[in-house]
Short mmCIF file of C-alpha atoms and ligand atoms in Angstrom, two decimals:
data_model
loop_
_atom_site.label_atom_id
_atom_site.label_comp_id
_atom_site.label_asym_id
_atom_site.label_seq_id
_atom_site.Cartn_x
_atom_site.Cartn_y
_atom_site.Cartn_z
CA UNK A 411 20.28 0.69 -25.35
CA UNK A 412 17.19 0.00 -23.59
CA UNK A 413 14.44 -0.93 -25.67
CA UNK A 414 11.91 1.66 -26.57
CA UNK A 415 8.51 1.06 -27.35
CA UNK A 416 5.89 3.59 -28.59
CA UNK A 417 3.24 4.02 -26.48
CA UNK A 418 -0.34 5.24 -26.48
CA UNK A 419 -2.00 8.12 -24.12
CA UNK A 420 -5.47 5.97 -23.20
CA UNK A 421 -6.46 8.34 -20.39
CA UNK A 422 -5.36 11.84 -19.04
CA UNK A 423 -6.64 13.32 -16.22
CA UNK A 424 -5.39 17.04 -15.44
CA UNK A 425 -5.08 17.02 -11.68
CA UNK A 426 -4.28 20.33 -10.43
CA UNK A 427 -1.64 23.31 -11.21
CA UNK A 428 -0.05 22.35 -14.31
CA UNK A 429 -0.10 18.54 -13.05
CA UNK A 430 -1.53 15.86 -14.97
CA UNK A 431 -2.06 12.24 -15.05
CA UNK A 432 -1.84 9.84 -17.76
CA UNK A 433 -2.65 6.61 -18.33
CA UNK A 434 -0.65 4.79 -20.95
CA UNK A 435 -0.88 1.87 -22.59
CA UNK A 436 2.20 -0.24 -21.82
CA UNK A 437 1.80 -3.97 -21.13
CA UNK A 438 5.74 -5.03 -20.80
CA UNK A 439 6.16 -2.57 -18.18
CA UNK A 440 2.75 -3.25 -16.52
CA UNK A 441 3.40 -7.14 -15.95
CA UNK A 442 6.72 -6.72 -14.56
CA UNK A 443 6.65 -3.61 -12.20
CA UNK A 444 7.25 -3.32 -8.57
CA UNK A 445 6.69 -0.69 -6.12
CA UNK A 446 9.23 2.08 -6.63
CA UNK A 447 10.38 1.46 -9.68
CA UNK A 448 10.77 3.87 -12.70
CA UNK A 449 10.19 4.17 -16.49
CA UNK A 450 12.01 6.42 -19.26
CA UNK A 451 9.93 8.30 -21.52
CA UNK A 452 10.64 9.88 -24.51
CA UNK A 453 8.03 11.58 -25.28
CA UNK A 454 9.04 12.52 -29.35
CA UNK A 455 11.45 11.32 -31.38
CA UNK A 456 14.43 13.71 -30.92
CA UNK A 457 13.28 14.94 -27.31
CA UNK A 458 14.31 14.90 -23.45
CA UNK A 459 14.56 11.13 -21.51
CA UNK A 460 12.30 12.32 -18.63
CA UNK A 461 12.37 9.67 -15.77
CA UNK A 462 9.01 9.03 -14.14
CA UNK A 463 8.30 7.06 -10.97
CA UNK A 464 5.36 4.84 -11.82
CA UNK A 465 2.18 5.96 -10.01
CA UNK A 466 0.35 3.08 -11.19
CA UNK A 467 -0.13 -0.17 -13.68
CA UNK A 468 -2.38 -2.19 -14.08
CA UNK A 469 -1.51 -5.74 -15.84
CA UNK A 470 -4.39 -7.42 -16.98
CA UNK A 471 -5.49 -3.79 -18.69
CA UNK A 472 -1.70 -3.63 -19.92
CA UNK A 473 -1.69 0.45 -18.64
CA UNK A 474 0.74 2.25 -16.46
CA UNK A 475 -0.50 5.58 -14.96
CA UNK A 476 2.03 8.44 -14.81
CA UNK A 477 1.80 11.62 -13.04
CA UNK A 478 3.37 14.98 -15.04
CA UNK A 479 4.01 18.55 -13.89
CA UNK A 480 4.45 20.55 -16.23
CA UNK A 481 7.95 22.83 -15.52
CA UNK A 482 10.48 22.25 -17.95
CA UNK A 483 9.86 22.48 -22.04
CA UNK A 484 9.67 18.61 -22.32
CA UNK A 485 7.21 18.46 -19.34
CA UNK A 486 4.87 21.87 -20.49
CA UNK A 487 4.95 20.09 -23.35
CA UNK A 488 3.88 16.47 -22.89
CA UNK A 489 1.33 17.73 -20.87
CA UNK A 490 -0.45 19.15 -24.07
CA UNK A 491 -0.70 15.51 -25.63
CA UNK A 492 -3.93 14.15 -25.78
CA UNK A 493 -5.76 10.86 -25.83
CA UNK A 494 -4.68 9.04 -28.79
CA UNK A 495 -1.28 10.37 -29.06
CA UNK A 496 1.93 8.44 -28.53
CA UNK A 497 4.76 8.85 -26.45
CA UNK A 498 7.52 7.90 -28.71
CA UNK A 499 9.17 5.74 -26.19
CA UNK A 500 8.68 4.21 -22.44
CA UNK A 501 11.73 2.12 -21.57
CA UNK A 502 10.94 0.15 -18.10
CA UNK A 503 10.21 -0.79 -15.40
CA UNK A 504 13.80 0.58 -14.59
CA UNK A 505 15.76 0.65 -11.48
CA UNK A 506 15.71 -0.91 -8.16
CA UNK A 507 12.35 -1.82 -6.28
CA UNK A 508 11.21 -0.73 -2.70
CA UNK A 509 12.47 -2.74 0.15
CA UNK A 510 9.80 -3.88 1.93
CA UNK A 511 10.03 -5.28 5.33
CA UNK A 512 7.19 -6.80 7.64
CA UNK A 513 6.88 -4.39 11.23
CA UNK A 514 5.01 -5.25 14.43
CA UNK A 515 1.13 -3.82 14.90
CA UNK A 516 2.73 -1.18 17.41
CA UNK A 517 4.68 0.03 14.38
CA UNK A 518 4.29 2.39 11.67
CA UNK A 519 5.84 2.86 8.15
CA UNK A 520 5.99 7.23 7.41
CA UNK A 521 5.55 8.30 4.17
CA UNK A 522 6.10 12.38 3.36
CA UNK A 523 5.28 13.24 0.37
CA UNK A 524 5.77 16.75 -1.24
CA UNK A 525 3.32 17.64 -4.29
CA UNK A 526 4.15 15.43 -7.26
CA UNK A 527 5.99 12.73 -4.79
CA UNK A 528 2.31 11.51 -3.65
CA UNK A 529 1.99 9.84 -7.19
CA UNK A 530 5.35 7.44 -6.42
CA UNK A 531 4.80 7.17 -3.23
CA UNK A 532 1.55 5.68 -3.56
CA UNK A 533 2.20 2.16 -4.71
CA UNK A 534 4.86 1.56 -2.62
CA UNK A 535 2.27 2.87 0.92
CA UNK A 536 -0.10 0.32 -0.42
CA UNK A 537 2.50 -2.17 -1.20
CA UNK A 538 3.18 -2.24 2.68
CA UNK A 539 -0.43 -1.92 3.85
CA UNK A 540 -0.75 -5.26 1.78
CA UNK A 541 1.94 -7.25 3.45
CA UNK A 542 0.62 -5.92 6.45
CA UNK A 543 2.58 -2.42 7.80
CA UNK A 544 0.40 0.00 9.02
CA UNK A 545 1.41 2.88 7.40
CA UNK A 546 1.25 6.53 8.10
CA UNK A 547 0.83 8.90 4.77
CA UNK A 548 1.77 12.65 5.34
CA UNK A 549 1.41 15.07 2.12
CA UNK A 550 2.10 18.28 1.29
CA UNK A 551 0.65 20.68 -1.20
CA UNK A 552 1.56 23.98 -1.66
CA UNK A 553 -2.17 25.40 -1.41
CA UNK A 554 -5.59 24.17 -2.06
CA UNK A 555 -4.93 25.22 -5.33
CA UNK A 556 -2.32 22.03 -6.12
CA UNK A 557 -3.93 19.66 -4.35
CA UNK A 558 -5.14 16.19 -5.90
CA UNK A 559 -6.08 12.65 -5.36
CA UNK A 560 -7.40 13.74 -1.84
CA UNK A 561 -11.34 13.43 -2.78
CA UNK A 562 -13.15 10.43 -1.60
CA UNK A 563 -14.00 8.91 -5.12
CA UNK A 564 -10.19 9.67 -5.89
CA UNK A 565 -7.39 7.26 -5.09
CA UNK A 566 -6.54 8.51 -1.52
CA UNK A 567 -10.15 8.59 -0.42
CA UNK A 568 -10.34 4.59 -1.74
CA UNK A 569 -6.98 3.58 -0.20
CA UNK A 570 -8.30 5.19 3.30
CA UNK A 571 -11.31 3.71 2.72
CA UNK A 572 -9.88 -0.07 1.97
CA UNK A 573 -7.66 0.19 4.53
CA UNK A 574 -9.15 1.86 7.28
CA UNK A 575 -7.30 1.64 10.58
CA UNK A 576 -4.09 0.51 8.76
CA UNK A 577 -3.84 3.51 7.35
CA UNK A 578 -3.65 7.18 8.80
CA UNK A 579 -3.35 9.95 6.14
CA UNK A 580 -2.08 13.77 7.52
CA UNK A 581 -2.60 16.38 5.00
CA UNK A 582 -0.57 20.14 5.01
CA UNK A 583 -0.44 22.86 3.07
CA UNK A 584 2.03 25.76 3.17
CA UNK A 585 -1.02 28.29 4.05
CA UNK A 586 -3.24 26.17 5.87
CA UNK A 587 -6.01 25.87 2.94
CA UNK A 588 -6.17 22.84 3.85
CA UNK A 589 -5.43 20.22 6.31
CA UNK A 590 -2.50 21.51 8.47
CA UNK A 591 -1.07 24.46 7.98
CA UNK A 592 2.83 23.70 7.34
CA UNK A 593 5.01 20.74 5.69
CA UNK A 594 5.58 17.70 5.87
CA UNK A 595 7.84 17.96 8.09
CA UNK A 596 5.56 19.60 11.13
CA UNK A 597 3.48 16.25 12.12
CA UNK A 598 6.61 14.32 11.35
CA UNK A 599 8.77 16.24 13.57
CA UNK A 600 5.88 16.12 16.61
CA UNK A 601 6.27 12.34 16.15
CA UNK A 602 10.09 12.21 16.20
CA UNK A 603 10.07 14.46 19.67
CA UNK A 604 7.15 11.77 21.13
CA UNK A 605 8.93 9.33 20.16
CA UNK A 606 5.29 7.79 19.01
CA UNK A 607 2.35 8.70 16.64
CA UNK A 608 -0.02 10.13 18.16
CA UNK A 609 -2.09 6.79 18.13
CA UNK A 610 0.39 5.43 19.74
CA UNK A 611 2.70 3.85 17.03
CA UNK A 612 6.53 4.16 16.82
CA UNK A 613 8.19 5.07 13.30
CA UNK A 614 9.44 2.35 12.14
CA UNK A 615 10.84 3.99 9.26
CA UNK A 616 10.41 6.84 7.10
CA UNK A 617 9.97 7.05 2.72
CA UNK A 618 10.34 10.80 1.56
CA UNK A 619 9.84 11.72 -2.04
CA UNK A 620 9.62 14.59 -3.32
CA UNK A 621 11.58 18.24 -3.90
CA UNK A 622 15.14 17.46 -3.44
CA UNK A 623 14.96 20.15 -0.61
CA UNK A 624 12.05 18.72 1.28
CA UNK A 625 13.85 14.99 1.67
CA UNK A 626 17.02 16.69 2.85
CA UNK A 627 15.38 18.36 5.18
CA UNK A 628 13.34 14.83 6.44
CA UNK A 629 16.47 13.50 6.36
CA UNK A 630 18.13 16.56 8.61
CA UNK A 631 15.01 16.06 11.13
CA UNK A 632 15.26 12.29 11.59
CA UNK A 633 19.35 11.57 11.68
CA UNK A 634 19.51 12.45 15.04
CA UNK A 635 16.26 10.41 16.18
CA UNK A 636 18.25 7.68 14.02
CA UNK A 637 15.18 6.64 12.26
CA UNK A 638 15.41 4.74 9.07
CA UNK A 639 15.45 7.01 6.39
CA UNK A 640 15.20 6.55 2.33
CA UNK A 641 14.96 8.81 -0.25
CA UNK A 642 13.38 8.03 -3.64
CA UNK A 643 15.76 9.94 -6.34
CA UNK A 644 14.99 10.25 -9.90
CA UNK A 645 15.43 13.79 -10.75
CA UNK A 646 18.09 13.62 -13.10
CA UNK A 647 18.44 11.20 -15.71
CA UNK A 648 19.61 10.82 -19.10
CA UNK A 649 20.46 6.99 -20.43
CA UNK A 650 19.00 5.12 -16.80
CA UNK A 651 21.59 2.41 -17.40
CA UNK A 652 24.28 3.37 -15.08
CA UNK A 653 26.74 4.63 -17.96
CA UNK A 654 26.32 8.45 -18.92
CA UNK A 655 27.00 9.45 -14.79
CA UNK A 656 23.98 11.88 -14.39
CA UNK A 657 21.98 10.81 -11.69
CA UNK A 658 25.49 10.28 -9.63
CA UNK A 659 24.56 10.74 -5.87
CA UNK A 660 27.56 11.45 -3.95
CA UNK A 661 27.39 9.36 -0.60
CA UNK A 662 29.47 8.63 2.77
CA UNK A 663 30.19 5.21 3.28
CA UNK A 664 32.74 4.62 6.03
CA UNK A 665 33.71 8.27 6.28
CA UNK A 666 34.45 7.20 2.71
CA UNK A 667 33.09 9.56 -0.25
CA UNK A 668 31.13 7.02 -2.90
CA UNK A 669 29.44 7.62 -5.70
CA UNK A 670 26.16 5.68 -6.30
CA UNK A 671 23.66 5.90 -9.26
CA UNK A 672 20.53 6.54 -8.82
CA UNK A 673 19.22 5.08 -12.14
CA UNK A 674 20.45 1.68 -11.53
CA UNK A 675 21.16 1.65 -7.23
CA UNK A 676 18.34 3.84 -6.67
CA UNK A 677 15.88 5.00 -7.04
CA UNK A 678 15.68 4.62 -3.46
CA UNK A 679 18.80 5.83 -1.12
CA UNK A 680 19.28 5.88 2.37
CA UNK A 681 18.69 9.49 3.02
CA UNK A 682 21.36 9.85 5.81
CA UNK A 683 24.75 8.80 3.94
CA UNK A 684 23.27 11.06 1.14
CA UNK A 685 25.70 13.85 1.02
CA UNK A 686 22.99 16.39 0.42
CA UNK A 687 25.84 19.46 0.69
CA UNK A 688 27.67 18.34 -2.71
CA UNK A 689 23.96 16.73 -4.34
CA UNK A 690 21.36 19.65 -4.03
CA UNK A 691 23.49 22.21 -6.16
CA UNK A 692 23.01 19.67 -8.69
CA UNK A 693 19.51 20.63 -9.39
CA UNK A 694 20.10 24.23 -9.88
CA UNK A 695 22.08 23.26 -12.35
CA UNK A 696 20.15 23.62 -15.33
CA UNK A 697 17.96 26.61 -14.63
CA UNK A 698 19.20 29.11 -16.75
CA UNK A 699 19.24 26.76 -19.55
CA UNK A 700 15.64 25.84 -18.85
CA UNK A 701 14.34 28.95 -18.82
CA UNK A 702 15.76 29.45 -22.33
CA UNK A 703 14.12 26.73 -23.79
CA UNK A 704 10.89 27.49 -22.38
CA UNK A 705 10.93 31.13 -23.71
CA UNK A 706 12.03 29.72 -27.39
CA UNK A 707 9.08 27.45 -27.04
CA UNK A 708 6.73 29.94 -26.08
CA UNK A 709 5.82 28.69 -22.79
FE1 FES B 121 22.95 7.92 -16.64
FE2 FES B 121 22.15 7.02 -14.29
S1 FES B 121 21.09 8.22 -15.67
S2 FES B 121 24.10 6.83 -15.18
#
């Protein structure tokens, strides 16, 4: 058993539609993490392990910032717990970290990030704008309604502002409220069929996190181009130590079906041996079950 440590709520920030951040104080976790890497809350003593991608830490302060949306009971939920409170558990930093690898100036490293998927995707952009990468930061929001983070006081607006040239950011929305209209996948795509950026840069590889259905559908777009491709998976969890099976990603390894784990090999896969056929079903899964708890919970 991993070890769990209550753990107090020092900030929280509500972002946008039902998404909030928190800033919790948790100095193990914060002196050891690494871009990518995950941490297991339990937020009360007989509740849900919810996985969470760190969006933050900071280790002199001893605080890790995590980024909530509120959808299932354990998520509406923790999202009502204030400053002060405790999560009754954060077990971490858990899993595997990003690989990071040093590209030529005429390069660029792709993020696409879908809604909540900024939040992890951010350390690990700024991880390679500090060894170097430029880096190329494409999110999606469903409206101007969901957006966050995208003000210049607010952490985007400071990383594009630190970084400057090293860093282009490309922002969509489904309706066009703001930034492109589309998904992530329209500027990505126009890059693919260039071949380039359009300042010029070639992908050097691509990071997608977020829905399950968004990344398969990065990963559709760039097989063919044969571009890198990794997938940041931490959607369904229960123990995070590679024993209980429920993160299992099924994956093709030498025309070969394997199954990895996405608690302990992940979370980062490469998208393209990802067989996304047999793995998206597994997040309907739950749904009906879900939607009972909610209603018993009154939310
Ligand atoms: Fe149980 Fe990965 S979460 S094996």
């Amino acid at each position: 058993e991993l070890g769990q440590v209550a753990q107090t709520i020092v900030d929280k920030i509500p972002l946008a539609g039902g998404i909030v951040e928190f800033k919790v104080r948790a100095p193990m976790v914060a002196r050891s993490a690494k871009a990518g890497q995950f941490v297991r809350v339990l937020a009360w003593d007989d509740g849900e392990l919810i996985p969470l991608t760190l969006a933050d830490w900071d280790a002199e302060e001893g605080t890790i910032d995590l980024v909530i949306q509120g959808m299932g009971t354990s998520t509406l939920l923790m999202n009502k717990m204030a400053i002060g409170d405790a999560f009754a558990g954060i077990a971490g930093p858990l899993g595997q970290a990003s690989e990071l690898h040093k590209y030529g100036p005429d390069q660029t490293v792709v993020f696409t990030a879908g809604g909540v998927g900024l939040p992890p995707v951010y350390p690990i952009a700024r991880a390679h704008l500090e060894l170097g990468n430029h880096v190329t930061l494409i999110a999606g929001f469903r409206s101007k309604d969901f957006l966050f983070w995208t003000g210049e006081d607010e952490r985007m607006g400071k990383l594009k502002a630190k970084w400057g040239d090293q860093l282009d950011v490309i922002y969509a929305t489904n309706d066009g409220t703001f930034g492109l209209k589309g998904f992530v996948t329209t500027p990505l795509e126009e890059m693919l069929k260039n071949d380039k950026t359009s300042k010029g840069r070639r992908i050097a590889e691509v990071i997608t996190i977020g829905p399950p259905i968004m990344m398969r559908v990065v990963s559709d777009l760039t097989k063919p181009y044969g571009v890198k491709t990794v997938a940041s998976l931490n959607s369904i969890m229960v123990d995070a130590t590679g024993m209980c099976g429920a993160c299992m990603v099924p994956v093709m390894i030498d025309g070969k079906l394997v199954r990895k784990h996405a608690c302990i090999d992940g979370p980062e896969i490469d998208a393209h041996i990802i067989d996304w056929d047999k793995f998206l079903p597994r997040f309907g899964a739950f749904k009906t079950q879900e939607q009972r708890s909610k209603e018993a919970h009154g939310l």
